[in-house]
Short mmCIF file of C-alpha atoms (C1' of nucleotides) in Angstrom, two decimals:
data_model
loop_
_atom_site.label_atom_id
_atom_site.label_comp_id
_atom_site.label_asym_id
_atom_site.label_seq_id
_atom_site.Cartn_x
_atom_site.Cartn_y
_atom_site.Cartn_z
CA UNK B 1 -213.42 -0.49 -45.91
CA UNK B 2 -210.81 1.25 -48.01
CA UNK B 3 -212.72 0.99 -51.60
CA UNK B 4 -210.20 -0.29 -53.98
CA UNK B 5 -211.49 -1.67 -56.86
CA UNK B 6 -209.02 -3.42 -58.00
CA UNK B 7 -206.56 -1.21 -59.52
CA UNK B 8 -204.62 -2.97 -62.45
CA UNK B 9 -201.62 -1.48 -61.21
CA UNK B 10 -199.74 -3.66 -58.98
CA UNK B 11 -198.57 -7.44 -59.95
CA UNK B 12 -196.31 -8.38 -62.42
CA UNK B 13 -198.18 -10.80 -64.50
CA UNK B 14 -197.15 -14.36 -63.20
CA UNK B 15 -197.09 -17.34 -65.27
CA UNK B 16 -195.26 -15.52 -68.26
CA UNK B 17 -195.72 -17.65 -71.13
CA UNK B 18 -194.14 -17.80 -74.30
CA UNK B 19 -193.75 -14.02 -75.75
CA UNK B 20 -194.38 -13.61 -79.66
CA UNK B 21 -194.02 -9.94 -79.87
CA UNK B 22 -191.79 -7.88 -77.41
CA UNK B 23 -194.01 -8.02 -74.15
CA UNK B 24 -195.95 -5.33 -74.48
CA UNK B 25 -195.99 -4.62 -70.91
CA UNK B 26 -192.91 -2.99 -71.41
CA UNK B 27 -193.35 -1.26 -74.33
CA UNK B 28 -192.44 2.88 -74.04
CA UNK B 29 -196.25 3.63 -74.05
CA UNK B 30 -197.37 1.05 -70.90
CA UNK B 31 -194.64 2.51 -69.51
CA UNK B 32 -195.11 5.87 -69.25
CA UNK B 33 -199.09 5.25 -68.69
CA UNK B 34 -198.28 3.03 -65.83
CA UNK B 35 -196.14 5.72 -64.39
CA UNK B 36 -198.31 8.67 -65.08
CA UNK B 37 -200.98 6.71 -63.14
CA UNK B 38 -198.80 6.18 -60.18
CA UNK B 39 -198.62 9.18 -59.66
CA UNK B 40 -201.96 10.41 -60.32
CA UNK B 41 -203.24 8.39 -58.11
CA UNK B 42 -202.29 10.24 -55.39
CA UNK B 43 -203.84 13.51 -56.36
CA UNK B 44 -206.85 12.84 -57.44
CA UNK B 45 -208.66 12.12 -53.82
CA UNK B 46 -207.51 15.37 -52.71
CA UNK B 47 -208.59 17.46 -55.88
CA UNK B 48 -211.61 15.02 -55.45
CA UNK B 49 -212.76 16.31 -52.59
CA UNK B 50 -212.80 19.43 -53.88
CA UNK B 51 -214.89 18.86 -56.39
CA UNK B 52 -212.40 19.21 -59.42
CA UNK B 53 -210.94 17.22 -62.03
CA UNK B 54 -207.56 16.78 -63.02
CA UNK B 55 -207.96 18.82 -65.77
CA UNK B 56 -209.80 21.37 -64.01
CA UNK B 57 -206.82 21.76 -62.17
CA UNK B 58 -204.66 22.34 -64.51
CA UNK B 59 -206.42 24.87 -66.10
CA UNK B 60 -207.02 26.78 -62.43
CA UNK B 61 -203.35 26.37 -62.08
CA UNK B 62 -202.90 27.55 -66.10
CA UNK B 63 -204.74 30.82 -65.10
CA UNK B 64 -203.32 31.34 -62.43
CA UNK B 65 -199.45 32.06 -63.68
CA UNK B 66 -200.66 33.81 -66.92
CA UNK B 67 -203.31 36.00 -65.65
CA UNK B 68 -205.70 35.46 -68.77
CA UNK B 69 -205.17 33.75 -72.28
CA UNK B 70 -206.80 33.31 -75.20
CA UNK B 71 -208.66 30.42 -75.36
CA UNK B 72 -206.11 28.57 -77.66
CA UNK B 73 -202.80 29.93 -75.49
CA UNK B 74 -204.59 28.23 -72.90
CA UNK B 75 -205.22 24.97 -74.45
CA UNK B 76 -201.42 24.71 -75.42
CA UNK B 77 -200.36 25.74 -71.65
CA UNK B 78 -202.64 23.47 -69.83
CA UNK B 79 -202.00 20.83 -72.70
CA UNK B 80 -205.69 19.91 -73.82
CA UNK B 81 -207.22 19.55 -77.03
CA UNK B 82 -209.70 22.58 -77.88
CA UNK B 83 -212.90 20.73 -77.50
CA UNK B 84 -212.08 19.34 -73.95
CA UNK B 85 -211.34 22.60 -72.98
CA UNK B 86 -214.07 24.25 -74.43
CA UNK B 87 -216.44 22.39 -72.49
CA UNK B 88 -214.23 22.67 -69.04
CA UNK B 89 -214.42 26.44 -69.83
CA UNK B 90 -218.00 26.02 -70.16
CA UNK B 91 -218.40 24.57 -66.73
CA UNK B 92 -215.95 26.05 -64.52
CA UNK B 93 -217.88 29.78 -66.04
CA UNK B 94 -220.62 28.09 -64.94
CA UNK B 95 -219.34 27.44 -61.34
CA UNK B 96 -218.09 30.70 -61.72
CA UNK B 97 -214.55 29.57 -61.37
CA UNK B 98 -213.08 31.83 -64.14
CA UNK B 99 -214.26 34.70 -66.13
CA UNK B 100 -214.19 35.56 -70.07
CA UNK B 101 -214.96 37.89 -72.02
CA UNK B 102 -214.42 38.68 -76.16
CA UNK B 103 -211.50 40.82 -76.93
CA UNK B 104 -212.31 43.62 -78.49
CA UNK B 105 -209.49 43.72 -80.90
CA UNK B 106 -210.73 40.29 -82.68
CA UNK B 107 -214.55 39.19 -81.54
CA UNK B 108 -213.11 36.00 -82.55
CA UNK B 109 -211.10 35.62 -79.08
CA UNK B 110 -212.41 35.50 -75.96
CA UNK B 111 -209.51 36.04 -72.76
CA UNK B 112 -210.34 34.01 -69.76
CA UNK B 113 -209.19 34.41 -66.27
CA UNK B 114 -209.27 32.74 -63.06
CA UNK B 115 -211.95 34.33 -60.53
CA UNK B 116 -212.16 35.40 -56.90
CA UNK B 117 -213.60 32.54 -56.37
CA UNK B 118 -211.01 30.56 -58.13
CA UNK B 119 -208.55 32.28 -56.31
CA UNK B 120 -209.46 31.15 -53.09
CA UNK B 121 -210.47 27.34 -54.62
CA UNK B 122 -206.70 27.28 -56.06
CA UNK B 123 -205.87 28.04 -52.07
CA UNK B 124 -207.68 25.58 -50.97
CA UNK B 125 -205.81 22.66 -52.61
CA UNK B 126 -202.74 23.95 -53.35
CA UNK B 127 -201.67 23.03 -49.64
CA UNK B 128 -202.37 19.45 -49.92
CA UNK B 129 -201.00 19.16 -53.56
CA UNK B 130 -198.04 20.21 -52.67
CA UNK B 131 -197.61 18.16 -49.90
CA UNK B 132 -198.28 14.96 -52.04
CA UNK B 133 -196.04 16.85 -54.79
CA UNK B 134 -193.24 16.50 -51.47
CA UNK B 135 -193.78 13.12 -50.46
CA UNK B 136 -192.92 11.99 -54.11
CA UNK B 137 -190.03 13.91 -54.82
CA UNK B 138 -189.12 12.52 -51.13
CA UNK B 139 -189.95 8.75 -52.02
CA UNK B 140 -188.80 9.43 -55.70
CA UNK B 141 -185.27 11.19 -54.97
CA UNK B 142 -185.10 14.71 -56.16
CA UNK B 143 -182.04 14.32 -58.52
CA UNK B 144 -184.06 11.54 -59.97
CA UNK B 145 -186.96 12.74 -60.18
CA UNK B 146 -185.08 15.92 -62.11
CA UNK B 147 -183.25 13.50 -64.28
CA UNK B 148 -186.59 11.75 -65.17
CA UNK B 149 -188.09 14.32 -66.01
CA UNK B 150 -184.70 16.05 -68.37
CA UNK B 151 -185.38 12.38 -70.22
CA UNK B 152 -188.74 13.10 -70.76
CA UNK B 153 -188.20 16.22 -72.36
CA UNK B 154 -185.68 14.75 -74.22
CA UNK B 155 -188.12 12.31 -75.55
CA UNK B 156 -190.47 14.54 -76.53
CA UNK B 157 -188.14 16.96 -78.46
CA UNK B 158 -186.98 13.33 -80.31
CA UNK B 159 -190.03 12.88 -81.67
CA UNK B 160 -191.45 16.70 -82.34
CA UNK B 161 -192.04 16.88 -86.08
CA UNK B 162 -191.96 13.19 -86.68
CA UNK B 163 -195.68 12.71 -87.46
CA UNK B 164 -196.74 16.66 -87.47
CA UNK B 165 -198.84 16.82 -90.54
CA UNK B 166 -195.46 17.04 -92.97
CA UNK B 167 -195.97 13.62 -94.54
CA UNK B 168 -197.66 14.80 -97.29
CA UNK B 169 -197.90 11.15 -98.31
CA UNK B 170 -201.62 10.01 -97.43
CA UNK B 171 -203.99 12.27 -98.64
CA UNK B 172 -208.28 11.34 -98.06
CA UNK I 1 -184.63 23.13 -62.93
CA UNK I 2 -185.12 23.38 -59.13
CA UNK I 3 -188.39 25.02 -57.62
CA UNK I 4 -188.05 28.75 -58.07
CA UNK I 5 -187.48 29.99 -54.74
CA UNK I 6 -190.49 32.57 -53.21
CA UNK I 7 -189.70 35.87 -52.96
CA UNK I 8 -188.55 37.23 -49.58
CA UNK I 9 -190.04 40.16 -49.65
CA UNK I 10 -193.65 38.85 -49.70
CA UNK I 11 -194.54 37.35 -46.17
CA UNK I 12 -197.90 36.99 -46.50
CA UNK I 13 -200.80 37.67 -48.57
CA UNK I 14 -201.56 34.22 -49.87
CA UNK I 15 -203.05 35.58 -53.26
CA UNK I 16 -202.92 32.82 -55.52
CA UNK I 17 -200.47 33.91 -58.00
CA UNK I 18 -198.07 34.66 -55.14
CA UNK I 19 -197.84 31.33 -53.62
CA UNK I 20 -194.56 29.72 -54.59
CA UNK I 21 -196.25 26.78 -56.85
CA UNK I 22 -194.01 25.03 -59.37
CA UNK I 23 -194.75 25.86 -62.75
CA UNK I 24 -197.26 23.26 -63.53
CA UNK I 25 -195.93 22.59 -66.66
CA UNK I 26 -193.24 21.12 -65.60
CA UNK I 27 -194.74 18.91 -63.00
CA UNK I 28 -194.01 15.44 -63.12
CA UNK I 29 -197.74 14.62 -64.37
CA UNK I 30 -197.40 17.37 -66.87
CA UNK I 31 -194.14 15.38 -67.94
CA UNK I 32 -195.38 11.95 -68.08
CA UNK I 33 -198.60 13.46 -70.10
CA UNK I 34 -196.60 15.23 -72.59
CA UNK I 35 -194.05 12.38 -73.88
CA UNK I 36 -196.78 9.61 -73.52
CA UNK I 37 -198.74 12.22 -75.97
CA UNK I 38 -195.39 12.55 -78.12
CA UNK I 39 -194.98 9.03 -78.55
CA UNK I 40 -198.66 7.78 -78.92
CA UNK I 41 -199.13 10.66 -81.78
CA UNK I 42 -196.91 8.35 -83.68
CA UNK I 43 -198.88 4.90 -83.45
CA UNK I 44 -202.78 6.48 -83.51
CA UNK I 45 -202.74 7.50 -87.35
CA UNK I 46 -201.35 3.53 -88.52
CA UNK I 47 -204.01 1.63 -86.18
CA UNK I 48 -206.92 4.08 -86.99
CA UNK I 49 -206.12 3.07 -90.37
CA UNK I 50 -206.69 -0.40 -89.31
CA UNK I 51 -209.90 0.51 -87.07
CA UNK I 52 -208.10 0.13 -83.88
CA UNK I 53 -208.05 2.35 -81.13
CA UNK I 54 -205.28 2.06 -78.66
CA UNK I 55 -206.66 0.50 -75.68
CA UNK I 56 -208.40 -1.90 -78.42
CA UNK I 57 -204.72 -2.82 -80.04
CA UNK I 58 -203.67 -3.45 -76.06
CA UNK I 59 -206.54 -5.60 -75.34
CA UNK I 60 -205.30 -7.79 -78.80
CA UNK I 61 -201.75 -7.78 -77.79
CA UNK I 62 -202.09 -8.90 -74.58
CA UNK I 63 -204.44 -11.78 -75.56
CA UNK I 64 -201.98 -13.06 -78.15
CA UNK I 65 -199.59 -13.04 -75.89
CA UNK I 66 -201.20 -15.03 -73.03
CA UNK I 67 -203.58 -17.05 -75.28
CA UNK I 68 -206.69 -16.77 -72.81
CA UNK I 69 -207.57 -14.53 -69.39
CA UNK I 70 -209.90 -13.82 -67.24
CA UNK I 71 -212.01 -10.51 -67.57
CA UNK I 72 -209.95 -9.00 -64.33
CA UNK I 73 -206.56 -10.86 -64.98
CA UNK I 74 -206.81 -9.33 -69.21
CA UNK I 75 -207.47 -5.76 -66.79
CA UNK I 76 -204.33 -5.95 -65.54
CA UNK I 77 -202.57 -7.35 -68.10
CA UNK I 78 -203.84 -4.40 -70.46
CA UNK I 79 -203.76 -1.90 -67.53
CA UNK I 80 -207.35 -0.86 -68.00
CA UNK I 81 -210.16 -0.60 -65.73
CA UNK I 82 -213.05 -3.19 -65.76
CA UNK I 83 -215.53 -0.78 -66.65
CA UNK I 84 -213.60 0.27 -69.75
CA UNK I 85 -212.26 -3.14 -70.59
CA UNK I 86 -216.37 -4.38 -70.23
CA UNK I 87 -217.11 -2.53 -73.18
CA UNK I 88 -214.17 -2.67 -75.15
CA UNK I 89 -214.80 -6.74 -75.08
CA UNK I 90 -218.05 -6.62 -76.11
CA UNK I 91 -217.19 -4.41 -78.93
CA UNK I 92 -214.21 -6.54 -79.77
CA UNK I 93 -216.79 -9.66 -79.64
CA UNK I 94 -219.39 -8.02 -81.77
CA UNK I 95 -216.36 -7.47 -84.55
CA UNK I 96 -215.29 -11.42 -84.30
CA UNK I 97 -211.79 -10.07 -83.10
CA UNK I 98 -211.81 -11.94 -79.79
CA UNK I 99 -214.53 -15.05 -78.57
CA UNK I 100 -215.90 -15.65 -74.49
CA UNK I 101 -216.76 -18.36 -73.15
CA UNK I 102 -218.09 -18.52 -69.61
CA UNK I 103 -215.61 -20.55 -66.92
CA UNK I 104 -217.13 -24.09 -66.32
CA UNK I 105 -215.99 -24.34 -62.47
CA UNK I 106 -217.30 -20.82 -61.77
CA UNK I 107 -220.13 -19.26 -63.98
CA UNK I 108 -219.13 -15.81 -62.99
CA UNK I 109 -215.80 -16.02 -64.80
CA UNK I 110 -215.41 -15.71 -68.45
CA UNK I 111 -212.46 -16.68 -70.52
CA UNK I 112 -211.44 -14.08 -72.60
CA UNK I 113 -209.88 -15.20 -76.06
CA UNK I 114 -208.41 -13.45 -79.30
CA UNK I 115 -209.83 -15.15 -82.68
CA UNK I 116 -208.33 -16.03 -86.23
CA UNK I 117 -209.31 -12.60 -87.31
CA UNK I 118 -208.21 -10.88 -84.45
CA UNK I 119 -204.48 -12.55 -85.49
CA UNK I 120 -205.22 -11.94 -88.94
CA UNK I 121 -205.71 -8.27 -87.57
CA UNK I 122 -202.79 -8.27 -85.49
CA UNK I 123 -200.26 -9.52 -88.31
CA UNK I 124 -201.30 -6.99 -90.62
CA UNK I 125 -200.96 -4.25 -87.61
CA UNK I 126 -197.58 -5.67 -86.35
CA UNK I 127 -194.81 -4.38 -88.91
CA UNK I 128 -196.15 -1.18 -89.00
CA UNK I 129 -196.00 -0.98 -85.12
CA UNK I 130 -192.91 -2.42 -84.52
CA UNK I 131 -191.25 0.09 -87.25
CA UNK I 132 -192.42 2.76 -85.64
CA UNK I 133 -190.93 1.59 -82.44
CA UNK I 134 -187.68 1.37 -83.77
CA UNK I 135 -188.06 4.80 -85.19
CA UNK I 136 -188.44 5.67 -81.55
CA UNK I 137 -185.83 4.22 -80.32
CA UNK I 138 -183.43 4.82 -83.05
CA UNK I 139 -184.59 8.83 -82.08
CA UNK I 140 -184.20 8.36 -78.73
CA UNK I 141 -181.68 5.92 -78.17
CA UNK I 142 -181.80 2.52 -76.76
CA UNK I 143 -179.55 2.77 -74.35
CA UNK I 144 -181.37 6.00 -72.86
CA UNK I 145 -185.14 3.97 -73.74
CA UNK I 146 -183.82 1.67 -71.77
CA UNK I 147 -182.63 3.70 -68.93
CA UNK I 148 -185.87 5.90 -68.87
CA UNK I 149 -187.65 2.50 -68.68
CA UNK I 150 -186.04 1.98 -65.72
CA UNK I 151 -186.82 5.32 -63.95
CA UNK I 152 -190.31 4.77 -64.52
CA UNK I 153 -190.85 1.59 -63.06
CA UNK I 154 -188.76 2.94 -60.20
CA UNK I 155 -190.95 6.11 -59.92
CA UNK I 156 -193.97 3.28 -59.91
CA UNK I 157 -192.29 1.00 -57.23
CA UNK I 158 -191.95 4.09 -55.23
CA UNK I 159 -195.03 4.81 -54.92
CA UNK I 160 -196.64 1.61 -54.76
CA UNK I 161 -199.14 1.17 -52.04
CA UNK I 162 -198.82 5.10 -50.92
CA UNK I 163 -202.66 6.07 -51.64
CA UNK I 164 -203.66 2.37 -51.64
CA UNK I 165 -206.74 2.90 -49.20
CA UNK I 166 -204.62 3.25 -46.02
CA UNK I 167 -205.97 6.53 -45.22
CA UNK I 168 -207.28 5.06 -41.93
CA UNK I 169 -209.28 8.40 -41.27
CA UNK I 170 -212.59 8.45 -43.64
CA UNK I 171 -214.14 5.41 -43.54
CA UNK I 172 -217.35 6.33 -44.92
"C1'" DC F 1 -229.45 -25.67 -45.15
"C1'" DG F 2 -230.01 -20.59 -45.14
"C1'" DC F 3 -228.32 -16.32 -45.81
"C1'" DA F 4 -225.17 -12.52 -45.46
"C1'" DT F 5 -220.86 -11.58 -47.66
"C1'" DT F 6 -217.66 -11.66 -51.18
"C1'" DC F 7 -216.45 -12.01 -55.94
"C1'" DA F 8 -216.47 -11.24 -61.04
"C1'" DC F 9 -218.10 -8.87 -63.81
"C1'" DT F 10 -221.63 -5.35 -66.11
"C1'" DT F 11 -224.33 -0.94 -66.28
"C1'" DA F 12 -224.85 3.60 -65.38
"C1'" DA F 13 -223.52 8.36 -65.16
"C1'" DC F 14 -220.56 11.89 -65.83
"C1'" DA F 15 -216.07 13.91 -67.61
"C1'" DT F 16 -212.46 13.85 -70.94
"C1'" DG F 17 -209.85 12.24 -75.39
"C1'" DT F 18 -210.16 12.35 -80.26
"C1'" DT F 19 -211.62 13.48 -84.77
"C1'" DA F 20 -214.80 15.80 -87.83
"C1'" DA F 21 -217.97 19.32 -88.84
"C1'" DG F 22 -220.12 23.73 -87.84
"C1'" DT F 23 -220.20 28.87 -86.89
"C1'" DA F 24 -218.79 33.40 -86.54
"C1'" DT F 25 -215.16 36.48 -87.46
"C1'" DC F 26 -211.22 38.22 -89.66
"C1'" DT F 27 -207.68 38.75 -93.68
"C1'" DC F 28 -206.20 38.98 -97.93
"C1'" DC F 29 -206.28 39.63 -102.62
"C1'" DG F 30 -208.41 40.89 -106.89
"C1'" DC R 1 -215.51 46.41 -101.76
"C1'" DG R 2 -216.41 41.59 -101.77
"C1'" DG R 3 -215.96 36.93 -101.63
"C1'" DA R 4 -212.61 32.93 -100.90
"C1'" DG R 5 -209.91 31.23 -97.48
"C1'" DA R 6 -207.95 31.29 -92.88
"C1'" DT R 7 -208.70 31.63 -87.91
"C1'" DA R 8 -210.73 30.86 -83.25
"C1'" DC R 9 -213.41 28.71 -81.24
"C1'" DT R 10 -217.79 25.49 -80.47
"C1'" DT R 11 -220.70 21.35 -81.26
"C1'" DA R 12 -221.24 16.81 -82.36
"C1'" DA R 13 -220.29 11.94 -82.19
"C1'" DC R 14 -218.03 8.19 -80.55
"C1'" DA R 15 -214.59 5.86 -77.36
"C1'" DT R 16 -212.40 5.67 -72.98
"C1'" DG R 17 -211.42 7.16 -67.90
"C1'" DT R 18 -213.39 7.16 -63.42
"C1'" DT R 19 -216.44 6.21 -59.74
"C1'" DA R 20 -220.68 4.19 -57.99
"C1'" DA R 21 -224.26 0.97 -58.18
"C1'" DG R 22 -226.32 -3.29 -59.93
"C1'" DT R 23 -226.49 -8.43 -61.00
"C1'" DG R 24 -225.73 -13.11 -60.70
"C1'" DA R 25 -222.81 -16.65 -58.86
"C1'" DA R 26 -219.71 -18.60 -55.36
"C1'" DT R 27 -218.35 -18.89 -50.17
"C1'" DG R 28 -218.35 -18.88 -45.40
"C1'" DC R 29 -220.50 -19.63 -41.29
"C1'" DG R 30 -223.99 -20.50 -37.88
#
DNA sequence: CGCATTCACTTAACATGTTAAGTATCTCCG
DNA sequence: CGGAGATACTTAACATGTTAAGTGAATGCG
């Protein structure tokens, strides 16, 4: 029995009735979450099986093209918010995954790097992932998927700044 | 843009940091993540204001648009998993924002509806929302919204159905 | 009819997202 | 030098994501 409980991916809502607002299925936001969860569907088994998270993964991956950061460099790289990360940190120390220790400079810091043991975890998966990372760009079309993902950078740097704390309108 | 090619030199020695790996943060999940971030930073602050969380405001906008759902078909609609969307609903009923009423012709089903103060809710939610998205797209560009709009579902047609259970190997 | 199976949810358990508050350390300025 | 403020995290609290298990109601089939 292939478990698939009912993934509200697939079918485009039938019966479309009358539409007040824009349909909000394809609003920028559905969009992009739709999309994003296309595609992470097809990792997550694999990193699944061994025994990590998305995020986990990222930060593994993170580590391993920086050697170590600061706990904050690391947060921006691997694009989580400090408290999910400081809690992943905690773990993956625990599973002795990566390493940290205070810089002496500024006891304030603490520089974490991937482990041995990461190391070989990171070659474990990185295999697979890539394969699935293959079959996309395969299914996907390489020039598109390289346009996409121009677009989405695009995006981003359109909206950098636009609600960054320089409002200065709405103070609590 | 294109995968930076491994060095020649190094034949073998898998270590970690050696292995050819795209730079994660330009994977296509890292992509997706990063402009759905950049364009949700813009909507959070307006519907906290209002006591709404995001998958909350998608669970309203998709019942004002359809008038009444099911618990799975509202899933879909609102592209959120049934655990998620159980409690959601039950917050949402306990706030008078949306009413249930269970299916006469099959007691498992409920009928999932939005209430007067849920569109009372809505209305004074909507402008705010809908300036913001034309903020957006002014930014971005309709034409180019549009276009991106299009790659996604494309990238989500594409791999519809590729991790969809048929795995055929591990069946428990 | 009886009962295993399926279905439509709901609960549970764990991990992360998100915001606010807390803690230890460092910096700067008087 | 010393305390106010900034900095680098960490903890806390609540909401959702994700998977597995539970519950009650339909269905199918002998």
């Amino acid at each position: 029995m292939s478990k698939r409980p009912a993934d509200p991916a697939n079918g485009s809502a039938p019966a479309a009735r009358q539409v007040p607002m824009r349909d909000f299925s394809r609003s920028l936001p559905m969009s992009l979450l739709r999309a994003r969860e296309a595609v992470m569907r097809q990792f997550r088994p694999s990193l699944r099986e061994h025994g990590l998270t998305e995020q986990q993964w990222r930060i593994l991956r993170a580590l391993a093209s920086i050697e170590a950061a600061e706990v904050t460099e690391l947060a921006r790289t691997a694009f989580l918010l400090g408290p999910s990360l400081s809690r992943i940190l905690r773990d993956l120390e625990a599973r002795n995954l990566i390493e940290r220790k205070t810089a002496k400079a500024d006891q304030r810091r603490s520089m974490v790097s991937i482990s041995k043991e990461g190391v070989k975890l990171m070659a474990s998966v990185a295999p697979t992932s890539e394969a699935i990372y293959a079959e996309i760009t395969s299914r996907f079309g390489a020039r598109k998927l390289a346009e996409l993902q121009e677009m989405l950078g695009e995006l981003e740097q359109s909206l950098a700044g636009l609600g960054a704390g320089n409002e200065a309108s709405a103070e609590e």
